[in-house]
């Protein structure tokens, strides 16, 4: 082996070059295939499906966009209460989401789950289910179940946040240091004491950081809940859109931006304080 | 009294308490403030707490009675399957254009390698933040208003959504790179584009590929409802059946959406794992 080394390395070099060339050809084929798929998508979307005549040309589009810039400032006093509602919906939804995600995280964390064969898959499935259904669909389901108002929005936001919060929490639980847990068990702590003194202090900073992050996202989610009948800024947006008052629509969008900027600032300082 | 002070001075650890004055007081005040806000919100939004708990059994009951036998015939219809294909197309295009636009924006918005901190950095940040802050459904409605119904509006809305989503992840990734190669390239006189191509891109290529796949996954999830507001794809069927109260058809569509999203998630997870191993 050692004697044949120089020869082998030369052969190895050739093989390496050939391998590289093969890989390059493979990569080019992959790129070509991707480009073909994308080209077909572009053709289907822009040529087949779009009715360019109806848009009225560049001037027509510019005219529509221009109407969005005639901002209707008189709407501001009517936005304060919906903005507050949106903020409250996001906060309550996040809180409910946290409460609901505690059992899910407990089931879905491999090292503390009550049963590996039943509860663990259930927990994992709930996490995926919560994330895979869009908040609009959750809102539609809950509007059907509890009627119009802020409540379906809160429930929808809560259901959508379960997935993320419980996933991060379960991962944090799986990565804890097992020594404190063992120590508490060794001195005779029961299941509850193990959880409260052994696990919770270790994962608390992670959970609080996640909750703050999720709250920030939930503000933008709850801002659209009104589109399907659940109050807040989305309802004002929907109404302005129905009245074709595009200036008012722009103002609502600006209000959403302001709310999110506030949320971002608050969450920035809150996260700094926690971590 | 004097004796006591002497004692505490000699053994300061004796008077240990879990609660310390400034930090614990501030913490309790913050918690109290949050609780007060929550209480106020419950009162302001007029929420009946018993209805919150009742909502889940009620949802289950409604699902079981009205939605239950999902109308499978409706979702195996050729038109519906075509709309699913179109949803997939929109998500691919939106993801592709979104990622293509967000890489340069992320470059501008990464504090350590941006072209100029005064002009380019705030511009990149603002562009990413704006496209992130507005929810994709609002973008859809705006584009539908300007461009009319159809897949073009949905694709553009998804593009903007992906710019916001991927741009943030990309710029975070760029801010965490090793600055050594960048400085080496700069010190031998490379321009910003050369620095980006030879010092930055090789470090983040694998991570960027993973993020791009994840972006497509999320864009697909969003694409299923874009049609609800006129953006084309299967969302339109959802809107039509919901408004006509054809609950069994809604149930079938929802099941299809859940199944497809699960497939997309599994597929993207598998791909991302493979790519992470190539690192």
Coordinates of C-alpha atoms in Angstrom, one line a residue, chain A residues 6-166:
Chain A
X6 CA 2.6 7.7 -5.7
X7 CA 1.1 5.7 -8.5
X8 CA -2.2 5.4 -6.7
X9 CA -2.3 9.1 -5.9
X10 CA -1.8 9.9 -9.6
X11 CA -4.5 7.5 -10.5
X12 CA -6.5 9.0 -7.7
X13 CA -6.0 12.4 -9.2
X14 CA -7.4 11.3 -12.5
X15 CA -10.3 9.6 -10.8
X16 CA -10.9 12.8 -8.9
X17 CA -10.9 14.8 -12.1
X18 CA -13.3 12.4 -13.7
X19 CA -15.5 12.4 -10.6
X20 CA -15.5 16.2 -10.6
X21 CA -16.4 16.3 -14.3
X22 CA -19.2 13.8 -13.7
X23 CA -20.5 15.9 -10.9
X24 CA -20.3 19.0 -12.9
X25 CA -22.3 17.4 -15.7
X26 CA -24.8 16.2 -13.1
X27 CA -25.1 19.7 -11.7
X28 CA -25.7 21.2 -15.1
X29 CA -28.4 18.7 -15.8
X30 CA -30.0 19.5 -12.5
X31 CA -29.9 23.3 -13.2
X32 CA -31.2 22.7 -16.7
X33 CA -34.1 20.7 -15.4
X34 CA -34.9 23.3 -12.7
X35 CA -34.8 26.0 -15.4
X36 CA -37.1 24.1 -17.6
X37 CA -39.6 23.7 -14.8
X38 CA -39.4 27.3 -13.9
X39 CA -39.7 28.4 -17.5
X40 CA -42.9 26.3 -17.8
X41 CA -44.2 27.9 -14.6
X42 CA -43.5 31.4 -15.9
X43 CA -45.2 30.5 -19.2
X44 CA -48.3 29.1 -17.5
X45 CA -48.6 32.0 -15.1
X46 CA -47.8 35.0 -17.2
X47 CA -48.8 34.0 -20.7
X48 CA -51.7 31.6 -20.2
X49 CA -53.3 32.8 -17.0
X50 CA -52.9 36.5 -17.1
X51 CA -55.4 38.7 -18.9
X52 CA -53.1 41.6 -19.9
X53 CA -55.8 43.4 -21.7
X54 CA -58.0 43.7 -18.6
X55 CA -55.2 45.4 -16.7
X56 CA -55.4 48.4 -19.0
X57 CA -51.7 48.7 -19.8
X58 CA -49.0 50.5 -17.8
X59 CA -51.0 53.7 -17.6
X60 CA -54.0 51.9 -16.1
X61 CA -51.8 50.1 -13.5
X62 CA -50.1 53.4 -12.7
X63 CA -53.5 55.0 -12.2
X64 CA -54.6 52.3 -9.8
X65 CA -51.3 52.6 -7.8
X66 CA -51.7 56.4 -7.7
X67 CA -55.0 56.0 -6.0
X68 CA -53.3 54.2 -3.2
X69 CA -51.1 57.2 -2.6
X70 CA -53.9 59.6 -1.9
X71 CA -53.7 58.7 1.8
X72 CA -56.9 59.3 3.7
X73 CA -55.6 60.7 6.9
X74 CA -59.1 61.4 8.3
X75 CA -59.3 57.7 9.1
X76 CA -56.7 57.9 11.9
X77 CA -59.2 58.3 14.9
X78 CA -61.1 55.3 13.7
X79 CA -57.9 53.2 13.7
X80 CA -57.0 53.5 17.4
X81 CA -59.5 51.0 18.8
X82 CA -58.9 48.4 16.1
X83 CA -55.2 48.7 16.6
X84 CA -55.5 48.2 20.3
X85 CA -57.8 45.2 19.6
X86 CA -55.2 43.7 17.3
X87 CA -52.5 44.1 19.9
X88 CA -54.7 42.5 22.5
X89 CA -55.7 39.7 20.2
X90 CA -52.1 38.9 19.5
X91 CA -51.2 39.0 23.3
X92 CA -54.1 36.8 24.4
X93 CA -53.6 34.4 21.5
X94 CA -49.9 34.0 22.4
X95 CA -50.8 33.4 26.0
X96 CA -53.4 30.8 25.1
X97 CA -51.0 29.3 22.6
X98 CA -48.4 28.9 25.3
X99 CA -50.8 27.3 27.7
X100 CA -51.9 24.8 25.0
X101 CA -48.4 24.1 23.9
X102 CA -47.2 23.0 27.4
X103 CA -48.9 19.5 27.2
X104 CA -47.9 19.2 23.5
X105 CA -44.3 19.9 24.3
X106 CA -44.4 17.5 27.3
X107 CA -45.8 14.7 25.0
X108 CA -43.4 15.5 22.2
X109 CA -40.1 15.7 24.1
X110 CA -38.5 12.2 23.8
X111 CA -36.9 12.2 27.3
X112 CA -40.0 13.2 29.4
X113 CA -42.9 11.9 27.4
X114 CA -45.4 9.8 29.3
X115 CA -45.3 7.1 26.7
X116 CA -42.9 6.7 23.8
X117 CA -45.3 4.8 21.6
X118 CA -48.5 6.7 22.0
X119 CA -48.0 10.2 23.4
X120 CA -44.8 11.0 21.6
X121 CA -46.2 10.5 18.1
X122 CA -49.4 12.3 19.1
X123 CA -47.4 15.3 20.3
X124 CA -45.2 15.4 17.2
X125 CA -48.3 15.1 15.0
X126 CA -50.1 18.0 16.8
X127 CA -47.0 20.2 16.3
X128 CA -47.0 19.6 12.6
X129 CA -50.7 19.9 12.3
X130 CA -50.7 23.3 14.0
X131 CA -48.0 24.6 11.7
X132 CA -49.3 23.1 8.5
X133 CA -52.8 24.8 8.7
X134 CA -52.6 28.5 7.7
X135 CA -54.0 31.0 10.2
X136 CA -56.7 32.0 7.8
X137 CA -58.0 28.5 7.7
X138 CA -57.9 28.2 11.5
X139 CA -59.8 31.5 11.7
X140 CA -62.4 30.2 9.2
X141 CA -62.9 27.1 11.3
X142 CA -63.2 29.0 14.5
X143 CA -65.6 31.6 13.1
X144 CA -67.8 28.7 12.2
X145 CA -67.5 27.3 15.7
X146 CA -67.8 30.3 18.0
X147 CA -69.2 33.1 15.7
X148 CA -67.8 36.5 14.8
X149 CA -65.7 38.7 17.1
X150 CA -62.3 38.7 18.6
X151 CA -62.6 35.3 20.1
X152 CA -62.1 33.2 16.9
X153 CA -59.1 35.4 16.1
X154 CA -57.5 34.7 19.5
X155 CA -58.2 31.0 19.1
X156 CA -56.8 30.9 15.5
X157 CA -53.6 32.7 16.6
X158 CA -53.3 30.4 19.5
X159 CA -53.6 27.3 17.4
X160 CA -51.1 28.5 14.9
X161 CA -48.6 29.4 17.6
X162 CA -48.7 26.0 19.3
X163 CA -46.6 24.3 16.7
X164 CA -43.6 26.7 16.9
X165 CA -43.6 27.2 20.7
X166 CA -44.0 23.5 21.5

